[in-house]
Coordinates of C-alpha atoms in Angstrom, one line a residue:
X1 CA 18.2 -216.5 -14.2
X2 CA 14.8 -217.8 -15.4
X3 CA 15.5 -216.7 -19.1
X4 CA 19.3 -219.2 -18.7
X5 CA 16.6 -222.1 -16.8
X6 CA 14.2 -221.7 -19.7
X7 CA 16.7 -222.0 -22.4
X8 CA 18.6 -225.4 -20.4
X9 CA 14.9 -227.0 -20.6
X10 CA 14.1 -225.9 -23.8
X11 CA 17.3 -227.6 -24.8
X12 CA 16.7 -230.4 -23.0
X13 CA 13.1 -231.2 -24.4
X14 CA 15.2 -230.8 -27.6
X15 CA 18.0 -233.5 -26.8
X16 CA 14.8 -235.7 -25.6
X17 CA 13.1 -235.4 -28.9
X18 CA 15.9 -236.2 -31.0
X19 CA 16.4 -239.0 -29.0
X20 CA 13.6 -240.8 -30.2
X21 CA 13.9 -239.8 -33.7
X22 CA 15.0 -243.0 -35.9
X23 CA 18.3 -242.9 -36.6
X24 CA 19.7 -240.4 -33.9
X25 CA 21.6 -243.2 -32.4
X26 CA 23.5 -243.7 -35.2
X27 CA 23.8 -240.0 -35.9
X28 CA 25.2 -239.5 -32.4
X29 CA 27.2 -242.3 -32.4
X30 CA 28.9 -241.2 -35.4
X31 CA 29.6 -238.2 -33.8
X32 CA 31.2 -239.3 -31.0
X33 CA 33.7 -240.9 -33.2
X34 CA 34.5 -237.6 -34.7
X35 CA 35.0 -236.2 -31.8
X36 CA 37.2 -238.9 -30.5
X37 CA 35.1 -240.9 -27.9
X38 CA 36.0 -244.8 -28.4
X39 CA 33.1 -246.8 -30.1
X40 CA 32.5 -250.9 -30.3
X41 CA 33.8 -252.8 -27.6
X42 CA 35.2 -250.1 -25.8
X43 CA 31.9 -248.0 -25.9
X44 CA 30.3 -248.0 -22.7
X45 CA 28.1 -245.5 -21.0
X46 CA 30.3 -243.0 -18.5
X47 CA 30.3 -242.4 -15.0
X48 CA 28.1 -238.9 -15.0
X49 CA 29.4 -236.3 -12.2
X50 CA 26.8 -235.8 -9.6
X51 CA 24.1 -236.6 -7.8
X52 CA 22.8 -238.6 -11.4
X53 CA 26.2 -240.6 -11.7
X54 CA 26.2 -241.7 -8.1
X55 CA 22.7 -243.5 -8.9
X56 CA 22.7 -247.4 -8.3
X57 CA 23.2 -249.6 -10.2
X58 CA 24.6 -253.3 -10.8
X59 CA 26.2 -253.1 -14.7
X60 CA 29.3 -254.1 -14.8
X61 CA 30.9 -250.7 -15.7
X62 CA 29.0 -249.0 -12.8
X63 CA 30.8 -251.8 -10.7
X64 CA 34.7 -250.6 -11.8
X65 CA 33.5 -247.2 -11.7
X66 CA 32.5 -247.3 -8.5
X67 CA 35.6 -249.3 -7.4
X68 CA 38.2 -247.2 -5.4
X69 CA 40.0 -245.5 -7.9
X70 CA 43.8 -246.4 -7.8
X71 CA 42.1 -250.2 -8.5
X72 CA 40.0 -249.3 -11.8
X73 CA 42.7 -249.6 -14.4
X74 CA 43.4 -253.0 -13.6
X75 CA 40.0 -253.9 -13.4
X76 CA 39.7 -252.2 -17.2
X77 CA 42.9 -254.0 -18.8
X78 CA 40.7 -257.3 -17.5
X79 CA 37.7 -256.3 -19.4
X80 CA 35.9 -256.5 -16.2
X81 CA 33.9 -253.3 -17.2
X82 CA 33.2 -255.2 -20.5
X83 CA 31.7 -258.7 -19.6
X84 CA 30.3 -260.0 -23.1
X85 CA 34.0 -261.6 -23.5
X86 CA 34.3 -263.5 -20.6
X87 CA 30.8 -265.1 -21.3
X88 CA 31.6 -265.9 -25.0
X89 CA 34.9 -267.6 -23.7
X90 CA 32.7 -269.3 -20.7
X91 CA 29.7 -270.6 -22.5
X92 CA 31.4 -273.6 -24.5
X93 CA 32.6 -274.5 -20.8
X94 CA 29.2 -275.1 -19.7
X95 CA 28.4 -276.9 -23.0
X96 CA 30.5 -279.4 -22.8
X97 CA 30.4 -280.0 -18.7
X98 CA 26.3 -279.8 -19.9
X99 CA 27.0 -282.8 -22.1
X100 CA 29.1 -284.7 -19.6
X101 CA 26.4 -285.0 -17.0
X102 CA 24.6 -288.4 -16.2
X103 CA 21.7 -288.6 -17.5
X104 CA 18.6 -286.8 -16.2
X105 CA 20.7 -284.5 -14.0
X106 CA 21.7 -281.1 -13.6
X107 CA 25.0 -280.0 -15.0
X108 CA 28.1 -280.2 -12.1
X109 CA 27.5 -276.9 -10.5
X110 CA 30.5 -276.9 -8.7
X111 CA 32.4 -276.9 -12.1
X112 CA 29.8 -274.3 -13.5
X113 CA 31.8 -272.4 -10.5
X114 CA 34.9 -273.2 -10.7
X115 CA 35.5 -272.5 -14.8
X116 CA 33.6 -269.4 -14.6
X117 CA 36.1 -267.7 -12.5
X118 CA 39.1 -269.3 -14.5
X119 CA 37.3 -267.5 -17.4
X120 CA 37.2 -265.1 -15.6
X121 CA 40.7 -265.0 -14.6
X122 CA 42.0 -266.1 -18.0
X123 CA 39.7 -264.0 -19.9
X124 CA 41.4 -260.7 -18.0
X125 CA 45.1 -262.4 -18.4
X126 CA 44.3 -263.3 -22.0
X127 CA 43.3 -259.2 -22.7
X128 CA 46.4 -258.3 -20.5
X129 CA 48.9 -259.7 -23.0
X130 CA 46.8 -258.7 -26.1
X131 CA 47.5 -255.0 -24.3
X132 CA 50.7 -255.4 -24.0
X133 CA 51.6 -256.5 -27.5
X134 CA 49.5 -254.0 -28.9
X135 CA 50.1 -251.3 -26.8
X136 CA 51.7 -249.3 -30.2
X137 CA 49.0 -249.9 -31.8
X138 CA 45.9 -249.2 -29.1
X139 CA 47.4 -245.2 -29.3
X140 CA 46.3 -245.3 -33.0
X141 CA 43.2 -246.4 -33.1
X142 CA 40.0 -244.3 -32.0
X143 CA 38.4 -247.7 -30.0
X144 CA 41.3 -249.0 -27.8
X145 CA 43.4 -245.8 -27.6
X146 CA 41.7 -245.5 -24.0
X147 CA 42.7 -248.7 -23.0
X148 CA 44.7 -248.7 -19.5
X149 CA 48.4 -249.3 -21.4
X150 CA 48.0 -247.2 -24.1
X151 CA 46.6 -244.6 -22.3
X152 CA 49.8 -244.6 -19.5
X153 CA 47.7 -245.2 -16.6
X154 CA 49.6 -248.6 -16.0
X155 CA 52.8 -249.6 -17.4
X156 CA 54.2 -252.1 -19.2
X157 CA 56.4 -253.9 -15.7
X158 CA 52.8 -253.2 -13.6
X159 CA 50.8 -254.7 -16.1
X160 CA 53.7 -257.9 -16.5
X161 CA 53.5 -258.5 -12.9
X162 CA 49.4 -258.2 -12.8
X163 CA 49.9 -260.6 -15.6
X164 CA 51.5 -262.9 -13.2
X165 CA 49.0 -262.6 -10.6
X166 CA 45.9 -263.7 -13.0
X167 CA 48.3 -266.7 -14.1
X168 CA 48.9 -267.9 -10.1
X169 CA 45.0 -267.8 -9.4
X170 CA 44.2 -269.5 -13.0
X171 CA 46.7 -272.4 -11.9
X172 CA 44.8 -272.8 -8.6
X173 CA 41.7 -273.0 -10.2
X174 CA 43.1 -275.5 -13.1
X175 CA 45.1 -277.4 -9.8
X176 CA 41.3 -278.5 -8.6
X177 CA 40.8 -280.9 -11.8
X178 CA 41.9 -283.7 -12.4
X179 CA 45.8 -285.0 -14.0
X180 CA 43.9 -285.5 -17.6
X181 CA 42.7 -281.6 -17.3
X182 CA 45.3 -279.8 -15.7
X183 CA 47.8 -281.2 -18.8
X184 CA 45.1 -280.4 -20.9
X185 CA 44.6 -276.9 -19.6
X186 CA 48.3 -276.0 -19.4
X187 CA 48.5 -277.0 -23.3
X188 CA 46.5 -274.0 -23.8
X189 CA 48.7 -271.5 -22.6
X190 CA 50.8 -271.2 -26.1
X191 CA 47.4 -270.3 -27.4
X192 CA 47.0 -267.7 -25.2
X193 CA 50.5 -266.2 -25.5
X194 CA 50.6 -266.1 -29.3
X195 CA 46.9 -265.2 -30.9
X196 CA 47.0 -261.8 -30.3
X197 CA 50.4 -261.9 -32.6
X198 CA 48.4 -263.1 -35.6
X199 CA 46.4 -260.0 -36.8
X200 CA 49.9 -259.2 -38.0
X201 CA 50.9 -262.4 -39.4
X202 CA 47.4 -263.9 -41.3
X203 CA 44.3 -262.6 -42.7
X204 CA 42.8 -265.2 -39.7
X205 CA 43.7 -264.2 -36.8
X206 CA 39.4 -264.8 -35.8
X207 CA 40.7 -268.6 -36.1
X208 CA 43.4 -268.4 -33.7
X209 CA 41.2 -266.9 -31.5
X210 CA 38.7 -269.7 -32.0
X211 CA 41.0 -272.2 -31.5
X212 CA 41.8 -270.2 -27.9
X213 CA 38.5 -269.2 -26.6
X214 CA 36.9 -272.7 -27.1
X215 CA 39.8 -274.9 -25.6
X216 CA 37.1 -275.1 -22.4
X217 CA 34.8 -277.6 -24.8
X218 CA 37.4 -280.4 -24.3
X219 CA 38.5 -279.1 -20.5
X220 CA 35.0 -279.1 -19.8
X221 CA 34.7 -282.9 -20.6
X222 CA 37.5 -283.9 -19.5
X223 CA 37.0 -282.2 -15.9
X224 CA 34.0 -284.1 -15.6
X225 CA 34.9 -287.9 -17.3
X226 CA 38.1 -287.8 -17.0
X227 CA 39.2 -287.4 -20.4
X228 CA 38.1 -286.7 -23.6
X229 CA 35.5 -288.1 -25.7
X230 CA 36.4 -287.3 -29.6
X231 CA 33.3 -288.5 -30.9
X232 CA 31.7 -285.4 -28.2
X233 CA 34.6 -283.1 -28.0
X234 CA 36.0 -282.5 -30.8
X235 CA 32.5 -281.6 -33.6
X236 CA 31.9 -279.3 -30.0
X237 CA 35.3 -277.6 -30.3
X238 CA 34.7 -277.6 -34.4
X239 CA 31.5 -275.8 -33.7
X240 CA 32.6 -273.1 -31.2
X241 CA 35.6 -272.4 -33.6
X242 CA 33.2 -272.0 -35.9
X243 CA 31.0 -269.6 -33.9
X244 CA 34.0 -267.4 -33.0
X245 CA 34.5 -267.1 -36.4
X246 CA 31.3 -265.8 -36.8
X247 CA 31.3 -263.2 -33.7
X248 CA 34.6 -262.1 -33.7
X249 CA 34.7 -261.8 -37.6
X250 CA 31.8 -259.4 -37.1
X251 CA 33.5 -257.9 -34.1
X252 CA 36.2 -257.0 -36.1
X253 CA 34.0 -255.1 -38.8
X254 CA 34.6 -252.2 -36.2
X255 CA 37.9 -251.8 -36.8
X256 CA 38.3 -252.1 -40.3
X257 CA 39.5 -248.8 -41.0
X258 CA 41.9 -248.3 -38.5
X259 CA 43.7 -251.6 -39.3
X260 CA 44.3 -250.7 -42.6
X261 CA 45.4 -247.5 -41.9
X262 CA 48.5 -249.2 -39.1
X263 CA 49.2 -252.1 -41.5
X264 CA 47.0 -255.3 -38.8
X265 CA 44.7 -258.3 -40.4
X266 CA 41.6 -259.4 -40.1
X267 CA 38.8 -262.0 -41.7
X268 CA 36.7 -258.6 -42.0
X269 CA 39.7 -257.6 -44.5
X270 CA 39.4 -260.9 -46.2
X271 CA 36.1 -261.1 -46.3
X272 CA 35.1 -257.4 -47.5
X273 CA 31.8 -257.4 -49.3
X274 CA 31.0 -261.1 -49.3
X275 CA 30.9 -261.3 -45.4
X276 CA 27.3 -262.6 -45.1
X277 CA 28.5 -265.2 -47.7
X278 CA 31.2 -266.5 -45.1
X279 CA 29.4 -265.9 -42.0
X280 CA 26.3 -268.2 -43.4
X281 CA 28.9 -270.6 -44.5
X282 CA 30.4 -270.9 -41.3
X283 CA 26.7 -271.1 -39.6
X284 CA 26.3 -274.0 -41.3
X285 CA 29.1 -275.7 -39.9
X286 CA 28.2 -275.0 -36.7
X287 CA 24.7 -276.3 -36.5
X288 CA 26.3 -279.0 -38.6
X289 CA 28.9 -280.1 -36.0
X290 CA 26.2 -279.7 -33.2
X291 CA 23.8 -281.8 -34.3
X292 CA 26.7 -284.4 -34.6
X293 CA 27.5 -283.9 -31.2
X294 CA 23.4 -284.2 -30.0
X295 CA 23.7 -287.7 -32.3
X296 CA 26.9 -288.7 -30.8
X297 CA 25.7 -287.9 -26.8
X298 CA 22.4 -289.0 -27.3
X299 CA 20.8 -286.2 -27.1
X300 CA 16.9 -285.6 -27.2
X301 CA 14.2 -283.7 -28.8
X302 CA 14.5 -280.6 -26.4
X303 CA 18.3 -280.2 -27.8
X304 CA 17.3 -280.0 -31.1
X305 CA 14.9 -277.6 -30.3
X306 CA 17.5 -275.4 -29.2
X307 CA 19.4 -276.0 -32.3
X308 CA 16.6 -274.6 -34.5
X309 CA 16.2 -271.6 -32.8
X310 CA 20.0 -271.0 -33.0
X311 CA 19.6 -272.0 -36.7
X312 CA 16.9 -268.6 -36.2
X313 CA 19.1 -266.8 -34.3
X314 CA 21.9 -266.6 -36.7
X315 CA 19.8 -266.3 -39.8
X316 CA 18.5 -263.0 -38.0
X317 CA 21.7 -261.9 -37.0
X318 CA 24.0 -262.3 -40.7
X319 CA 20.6 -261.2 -42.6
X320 CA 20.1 -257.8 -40.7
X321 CA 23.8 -256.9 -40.1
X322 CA 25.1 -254.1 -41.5
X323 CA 29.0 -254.6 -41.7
X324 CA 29.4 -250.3 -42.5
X325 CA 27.7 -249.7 -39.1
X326 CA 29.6 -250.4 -36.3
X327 CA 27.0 -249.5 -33.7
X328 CA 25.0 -252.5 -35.2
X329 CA 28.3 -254.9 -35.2
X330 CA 28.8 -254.5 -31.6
X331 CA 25.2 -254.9 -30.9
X332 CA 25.5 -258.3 -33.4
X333 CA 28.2 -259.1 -31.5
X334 CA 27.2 -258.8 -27.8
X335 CA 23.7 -260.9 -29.0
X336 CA 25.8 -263.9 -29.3
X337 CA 25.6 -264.2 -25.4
X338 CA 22.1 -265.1 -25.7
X339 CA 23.0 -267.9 -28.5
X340 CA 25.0 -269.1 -26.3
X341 CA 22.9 -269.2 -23.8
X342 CA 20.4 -271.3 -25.5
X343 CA 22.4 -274.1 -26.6
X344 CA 23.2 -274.5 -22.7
X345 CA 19.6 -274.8 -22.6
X346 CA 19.2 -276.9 -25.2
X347 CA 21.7 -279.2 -23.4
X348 CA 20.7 -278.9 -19.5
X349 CA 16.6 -279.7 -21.1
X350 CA 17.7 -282.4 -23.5
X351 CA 19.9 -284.0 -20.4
X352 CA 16.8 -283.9 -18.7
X353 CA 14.3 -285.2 -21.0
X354 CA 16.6 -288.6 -20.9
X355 CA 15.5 -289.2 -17.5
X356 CA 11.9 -289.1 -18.6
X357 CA 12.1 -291.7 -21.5
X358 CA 13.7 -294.2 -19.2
X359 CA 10.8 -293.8 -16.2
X360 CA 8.8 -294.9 -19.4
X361 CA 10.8 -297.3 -20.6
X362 CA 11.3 -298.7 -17.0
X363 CA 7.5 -298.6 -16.5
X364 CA 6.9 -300.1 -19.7
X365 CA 9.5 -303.2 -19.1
X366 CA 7.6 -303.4 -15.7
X367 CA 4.2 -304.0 -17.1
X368 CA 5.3 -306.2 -19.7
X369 CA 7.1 -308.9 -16.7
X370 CA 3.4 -308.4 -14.8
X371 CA 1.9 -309.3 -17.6

């Protein structure tokens, strides 16, 4: 017995060692592959039996896991385990209802609220009926074969009429805008339907995508004005299709293989070698089309701050991807969050800083008449 405890330690100073030797995460990574485990977006650490997996914690996977168990599927076909998509599709939200405030103040909170659970909702109806249209194809593919549909843990009727529970809650939430939005929302429910048909029709199906996941640029305006402001909304729609481009393009670098091997398209396909060429292209636009909309909203100095260190941001992120790893893609991909995050920034600072030029300009108007 203390020979078999000796020889579990020794192996287990082993496994610690190469660990932290450069490179073993790729090396094991790569090995889970081979062995069939589900890398990229569906990777995510497991639920360990025993005292170690009953451990706290507040991830979001430790969350479904720990859910009751009859319950955890659905939470899975939502992504809920997964959040990095639901932020990607809630950030341009908070961008444009960031934009819309008055000047000097906070964003709305109460909308902050209110479209993060319809992204919420929306995000987990929109990966409900990519599941279901790809349900053939999830079984082939090492990544999404797991998934809750392809794996038969929920059917194709359970997962329709889950469908049309997400859809009921995402129409109360879009019920709480106003007329302008709730037309404006319901237009982009074709989106929603269709873009997960397009990796088998185009080479682009990252732009249909775009074109879905940013829709809450204009709703985010509108929700707060009224309606929409082109000379705002639409370079901030421009730019987030443009980012999704760049995200989901390198998203789909993980995949590459499988979806020539079962016939689906992608802009990682199209692109090939040249990617970095593309992605900086499309980087460009983006910063481009934001600073159009700081000009066009009036925005201030801490804005386009922000904007340079995006302009860093990306500039990291093309130059050091490697498009043949698709450990590094995914963690590429799930950085984006922070990106995000600090154009929101940029926006809730520069929205501030307005409030402080006019105290001056008050002040200085004031001295001037006492004069």
């Amino acid at each position: 017995m203390l020979g078999s405890r000796a020889a579990r330690f020794a192996r287990g100073l082993r496994s610690v060692g190469l660990a932290s030797l450069p490179g073993w995460r790729g090396r094991s990574f790569a090995l889970a592959r081979e062995t069939g485990a589900p890398h990229g977006g569906d990777l995510q650490p497991s639920a360990c039996p025993g005292p170690r997996g009953r451990q706290l914690s507040l991830s979001a996977a430790a969350v479904v896991n720990s859910a009751p168990r009859p319950l955890q599927p659905y939470l899975r076909l939502m992504r809920l385990d997964k959040p990095i998509g639901t932020w990607l599709l809630y950030l341009p939200c908070t961008w444009s209802i960031g934009l819309a405030a008055e000047p000097g103040c906070f964003p709305d909170w109460y909308m902050l609220s209110l479209f993060g659970t319809g992204a919420i909702l929306m995000r987990g109806a929109g990966c409900t009926i990519n599941d279901m249209w790809d349900q053939d194809y999830d079984k082939k593919v090492t990544r999404t074969a797991n998934r809750p549909i392809a794996a038969g843990d929920i059917s194709t009727f359970q997962s329709f009429v889950f469908l049309g529970g997400q859809l009921t809650l995402a129409l109360g939430v879009l019920l709480c805008l106003n007329y302008y939005s709730i037309a404006l929302g319901a237009g982009s429910l074709l989106l929603v339907m269709t873009y997960p048909l397009m990796k088998r029709i185009t080479y682009w199906p990252q732009l249909a995508l775009g074109l879905t996941f940013n829709w809450g640029a204009l709703l985010g305006w509108s929700a707060i004005k009224g309606s929409c402001d082109p000379s705002v909304c639409l370079p901030l729609y421009f730019s987030g299709v443009m980012w999704t481009l760049i995200y989901d393009t390198i998203y789909a670098h993980q995949d590459k293989r499988d979806d020539v091997l079962i016939g689906l398209k992608s802009t990682a396909l199209r692109f090939g070698e040249n990617t970095k060429l593309w992605l900086s292209g499309f980087s460009v636009a983006m910063l481009g089309a934001l600073s159009l909309v700081g000009v066009n909203s009036g925005q201030t100095a801490p804005y386009y701050a922000a904007l340079g260190a995006v302009g860093a941001h990306l500039t990291h992120q093309i130059y050091t991807l490697d498009i043949h790893r698709p450990e590094d893609c995914w963690n590429k991909f799930i950085s984006n969050r922070t990106l995000g995050l600090i154009v929101f920034l940029g926006i809730v600072l520069g929205n501030l800083w307005k409030e402080k030029k006019t105290d001056k300009t008050k002040k200085s108007i004031e001295n001037k008449i006492e004069n």
